[in-house]
Short mmCIF file of C-alpha atoms in Angstrom, two decimals:
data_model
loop_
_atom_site.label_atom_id
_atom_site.label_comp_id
_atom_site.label_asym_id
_atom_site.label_seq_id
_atom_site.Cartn_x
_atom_site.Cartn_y
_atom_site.Cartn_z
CA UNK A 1 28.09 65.59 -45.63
CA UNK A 2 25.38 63.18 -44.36
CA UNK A 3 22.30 64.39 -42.68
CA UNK A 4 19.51 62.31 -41.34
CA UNK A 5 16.28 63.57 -41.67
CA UNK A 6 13.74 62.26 -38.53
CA UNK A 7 10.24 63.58 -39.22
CA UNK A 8 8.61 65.54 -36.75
CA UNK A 9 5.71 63.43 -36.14
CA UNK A 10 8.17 60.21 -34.95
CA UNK A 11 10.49 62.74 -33.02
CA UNK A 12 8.14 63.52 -30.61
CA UNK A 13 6.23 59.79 -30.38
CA UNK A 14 5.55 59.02 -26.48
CA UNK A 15 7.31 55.59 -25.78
CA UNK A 16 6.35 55.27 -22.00
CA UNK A 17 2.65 54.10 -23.10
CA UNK A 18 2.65 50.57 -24.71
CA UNK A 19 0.81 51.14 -27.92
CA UNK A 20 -1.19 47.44 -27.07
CA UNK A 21 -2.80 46.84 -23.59
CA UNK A 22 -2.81 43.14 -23.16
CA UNK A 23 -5.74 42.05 -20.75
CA UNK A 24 -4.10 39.89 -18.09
CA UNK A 25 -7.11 37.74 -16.67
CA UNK A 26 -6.42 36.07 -12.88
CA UNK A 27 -7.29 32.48 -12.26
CA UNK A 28 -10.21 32.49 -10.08
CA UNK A 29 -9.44 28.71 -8.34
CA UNK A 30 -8.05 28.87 -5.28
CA UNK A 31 -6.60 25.46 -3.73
CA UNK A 32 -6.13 25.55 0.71
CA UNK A 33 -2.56 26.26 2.09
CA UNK A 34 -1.54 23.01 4.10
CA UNK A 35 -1.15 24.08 7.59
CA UNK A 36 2.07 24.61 9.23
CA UNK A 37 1.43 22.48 11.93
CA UNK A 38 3.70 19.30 11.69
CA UNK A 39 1.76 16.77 12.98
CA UNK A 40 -1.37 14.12 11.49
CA UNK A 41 -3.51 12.28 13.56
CA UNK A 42 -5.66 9.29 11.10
CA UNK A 43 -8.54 7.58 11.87
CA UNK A 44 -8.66 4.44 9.39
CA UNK A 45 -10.70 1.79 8.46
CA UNK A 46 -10.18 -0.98 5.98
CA UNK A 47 -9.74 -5.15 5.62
CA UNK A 48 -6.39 -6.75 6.23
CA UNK A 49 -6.05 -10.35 4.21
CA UNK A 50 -3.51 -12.64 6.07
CA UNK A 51 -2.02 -15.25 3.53
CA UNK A 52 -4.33 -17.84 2.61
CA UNK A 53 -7.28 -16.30 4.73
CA UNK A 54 -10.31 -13.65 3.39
CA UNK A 55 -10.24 -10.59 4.68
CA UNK A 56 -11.16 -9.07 7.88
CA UNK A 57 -12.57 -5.71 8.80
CA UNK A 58 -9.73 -3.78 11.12
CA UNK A 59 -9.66 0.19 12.60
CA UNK A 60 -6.56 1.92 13.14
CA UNK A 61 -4.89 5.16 13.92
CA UNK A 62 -1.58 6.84 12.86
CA UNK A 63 0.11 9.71 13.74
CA UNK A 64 2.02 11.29 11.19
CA UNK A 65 5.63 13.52 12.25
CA UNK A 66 6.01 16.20 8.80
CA UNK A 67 9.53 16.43 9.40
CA UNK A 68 9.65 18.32 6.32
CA UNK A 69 7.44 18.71 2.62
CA UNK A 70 9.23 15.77 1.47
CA UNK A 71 9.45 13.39 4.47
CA UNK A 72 7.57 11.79 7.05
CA UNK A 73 7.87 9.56 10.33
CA UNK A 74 4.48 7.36 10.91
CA UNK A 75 3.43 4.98 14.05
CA UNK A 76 0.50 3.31 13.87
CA UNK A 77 -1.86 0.94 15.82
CA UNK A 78 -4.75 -0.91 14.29
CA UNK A 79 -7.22 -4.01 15.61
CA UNK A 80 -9.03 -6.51 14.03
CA UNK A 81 -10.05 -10.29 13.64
CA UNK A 82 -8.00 -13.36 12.76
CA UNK A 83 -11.32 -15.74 11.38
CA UNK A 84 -10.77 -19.03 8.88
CA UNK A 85 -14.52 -19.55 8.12
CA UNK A 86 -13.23 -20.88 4.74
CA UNK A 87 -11.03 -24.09 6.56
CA UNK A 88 -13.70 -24.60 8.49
CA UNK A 89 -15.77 -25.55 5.52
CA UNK A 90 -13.08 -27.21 3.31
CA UNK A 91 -12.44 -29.26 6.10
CA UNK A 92 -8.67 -28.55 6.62
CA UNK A 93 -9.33 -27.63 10.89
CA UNK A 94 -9.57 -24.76 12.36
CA UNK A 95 -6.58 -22.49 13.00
CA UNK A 96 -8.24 -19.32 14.36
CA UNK A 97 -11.40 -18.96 15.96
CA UNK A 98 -12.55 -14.99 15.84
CA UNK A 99 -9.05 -14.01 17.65
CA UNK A 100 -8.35 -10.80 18.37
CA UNK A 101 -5.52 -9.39 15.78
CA UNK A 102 -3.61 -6.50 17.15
CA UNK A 103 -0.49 -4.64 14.98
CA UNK A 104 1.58 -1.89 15.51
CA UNK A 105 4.01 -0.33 12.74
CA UNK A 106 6.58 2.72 12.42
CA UNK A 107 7.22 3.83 9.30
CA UNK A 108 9.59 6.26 7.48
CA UNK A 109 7.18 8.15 4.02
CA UNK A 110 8.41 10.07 1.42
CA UNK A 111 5.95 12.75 0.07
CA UNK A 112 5.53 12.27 -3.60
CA UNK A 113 3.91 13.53 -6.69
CA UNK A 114 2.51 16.52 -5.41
CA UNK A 115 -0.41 17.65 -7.51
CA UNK A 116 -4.37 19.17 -7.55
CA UNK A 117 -7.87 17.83 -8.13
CA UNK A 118 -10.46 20.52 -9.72
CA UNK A 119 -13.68 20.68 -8.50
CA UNK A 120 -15.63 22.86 -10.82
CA UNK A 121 -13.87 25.99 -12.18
CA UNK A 122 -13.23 27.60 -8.43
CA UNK A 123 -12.11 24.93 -6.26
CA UNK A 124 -8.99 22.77 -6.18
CA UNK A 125 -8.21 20.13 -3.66
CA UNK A 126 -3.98 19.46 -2.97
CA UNK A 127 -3.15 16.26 -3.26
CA UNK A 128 -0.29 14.02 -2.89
CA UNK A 129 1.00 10.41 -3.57
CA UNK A 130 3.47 8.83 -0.72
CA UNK A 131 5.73 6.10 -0.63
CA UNK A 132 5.63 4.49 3.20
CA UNK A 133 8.03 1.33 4.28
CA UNK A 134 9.28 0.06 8.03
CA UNK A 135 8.52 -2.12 10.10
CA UNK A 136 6.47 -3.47 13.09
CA UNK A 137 5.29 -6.56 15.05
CA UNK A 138 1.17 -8.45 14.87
CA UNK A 139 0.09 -10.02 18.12
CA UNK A 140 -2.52 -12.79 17.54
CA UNK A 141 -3.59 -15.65 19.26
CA UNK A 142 -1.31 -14.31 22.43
CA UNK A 143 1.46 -14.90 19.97
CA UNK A 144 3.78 -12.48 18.56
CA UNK A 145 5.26 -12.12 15.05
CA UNK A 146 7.81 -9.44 13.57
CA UNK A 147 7.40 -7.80 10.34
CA UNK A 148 8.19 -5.53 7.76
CA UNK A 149 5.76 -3.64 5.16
CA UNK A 150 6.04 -0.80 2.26
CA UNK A 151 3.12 0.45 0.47
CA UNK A 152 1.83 3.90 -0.45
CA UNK A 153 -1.02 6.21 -0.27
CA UNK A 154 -2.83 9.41 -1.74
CA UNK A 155 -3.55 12.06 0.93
CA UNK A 156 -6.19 14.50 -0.26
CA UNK A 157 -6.18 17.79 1.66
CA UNK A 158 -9.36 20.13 1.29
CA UNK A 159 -8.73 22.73 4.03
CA UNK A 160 -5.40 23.51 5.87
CA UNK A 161 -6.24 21.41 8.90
CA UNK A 162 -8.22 18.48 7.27
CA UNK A 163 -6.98 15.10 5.16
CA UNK A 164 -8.39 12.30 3.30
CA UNK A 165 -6.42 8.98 3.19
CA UNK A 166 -6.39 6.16 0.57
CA UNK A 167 -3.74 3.27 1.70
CA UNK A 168 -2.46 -0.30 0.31
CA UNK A 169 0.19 -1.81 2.01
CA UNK A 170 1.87 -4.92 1.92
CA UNK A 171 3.21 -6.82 5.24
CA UNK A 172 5.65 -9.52 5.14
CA UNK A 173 5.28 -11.83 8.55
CA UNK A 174 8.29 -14.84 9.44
CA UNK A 175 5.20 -16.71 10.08
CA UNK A 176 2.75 -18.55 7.61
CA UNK A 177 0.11 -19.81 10.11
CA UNK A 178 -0.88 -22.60 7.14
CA UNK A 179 2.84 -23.31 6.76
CA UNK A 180 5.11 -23.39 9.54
CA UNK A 181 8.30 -23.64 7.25
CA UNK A 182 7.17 -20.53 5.14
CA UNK A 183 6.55 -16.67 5.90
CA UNK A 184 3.52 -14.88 4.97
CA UNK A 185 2.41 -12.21 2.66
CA UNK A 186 -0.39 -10.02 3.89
CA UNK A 187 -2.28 -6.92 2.27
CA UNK A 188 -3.91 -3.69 4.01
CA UNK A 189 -5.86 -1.84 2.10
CA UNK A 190 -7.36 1.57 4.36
CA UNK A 191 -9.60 4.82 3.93
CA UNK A 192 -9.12 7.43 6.84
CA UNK A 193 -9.69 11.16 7.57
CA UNK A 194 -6.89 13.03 9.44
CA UNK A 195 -6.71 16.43 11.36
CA UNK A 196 -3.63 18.46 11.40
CA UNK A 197 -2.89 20.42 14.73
#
């Protein structure tokens, strides 16, 4: 006959107590819930470069639809100047003279890249990167031209009803104002603050 001897001493050992007390310390930083409010209003500022001109200062606004975390609907309207200082001095004519430059755009963006800037050891900004493409029309010199643009953007978000803006875009226009025959490739680059409400 077997017998198994259990000494007395591990017979009666408590198991409901862990015998090591890990210490669990919390992370202190504490980064703002976006608001659940669906809709961005941006005021921008920035240059737009027309092909084969320098650029010109423009201002802008865009309303943002968050249809969802991921996606986005986006119109915007921005004015500026159409100027060609640099023909004027080359000699080549002048094509615009200070014209007003008006565009308007909607847009379809895709949130993505979602991620956090640390300020310090307590604070932490939400940030994301978004993809933006659609299309739109530019009204200069009482003429207007069709076009399409993608681009992308960070959004910065330090409270849950306030955002920061970074954009480059790229337009393509079916008119090259140097080059009847050809279309034109022009560049946006913008800095804006935006509410959410």
């Amino acid at each position: 006959t077997l017998t198994l001897f259990i000494p007395h001493a591990f017979a009666e050992l408590d198991t409901s107590t862990p015998a090591i007390s890990p210490e669990i310390k919390r992370d202190a930083r504490k980064a703002p819930v976006i608001d659940t409010e669906k809709i961005e209003a941006t005021v921008y500022i920035g240059a737009y470069k027309m092909d084969g001109f320098r650029a010109e200062p423009i201002a802008g606004v865009r309303i943002n639809f968050h249809s969802s975390d991921l996606f986005f609907v986006e119109g915007s309207v921005a004015k500026g100047q159409a100027k060609d200082i640099n023909l004027d001095k080359s000699g080549r004519g002048s094509v615009f003279d200070g014209e007003t430059m008006n565009y308007m755009n909607i847009s379809l963006g895709m949130n993505v890249l979602p991620g956090q800037i640390f300020i310090g050891k307590n604070r932490a900004i939400n940030t994301t990167f978004y993809l933006a493409t659609g299309m739109g029309r530019l009204s200069v010199d009482q003429e207007h031209y069709s076009s399409l643009h993608f681009g992308g953007g960070l959004r910065a978000i330090p409270t849950d009803w306030l955002s920061y803006h970074m954009d480059v875009r790229s337009y393509f226009l079916n008119k090259n104002f140097l080059d009847p025959d050809d279309t034109s490739h022009n560049i946006e680059y913008t800095f804006g603050v935006g509410l959410f409400f």
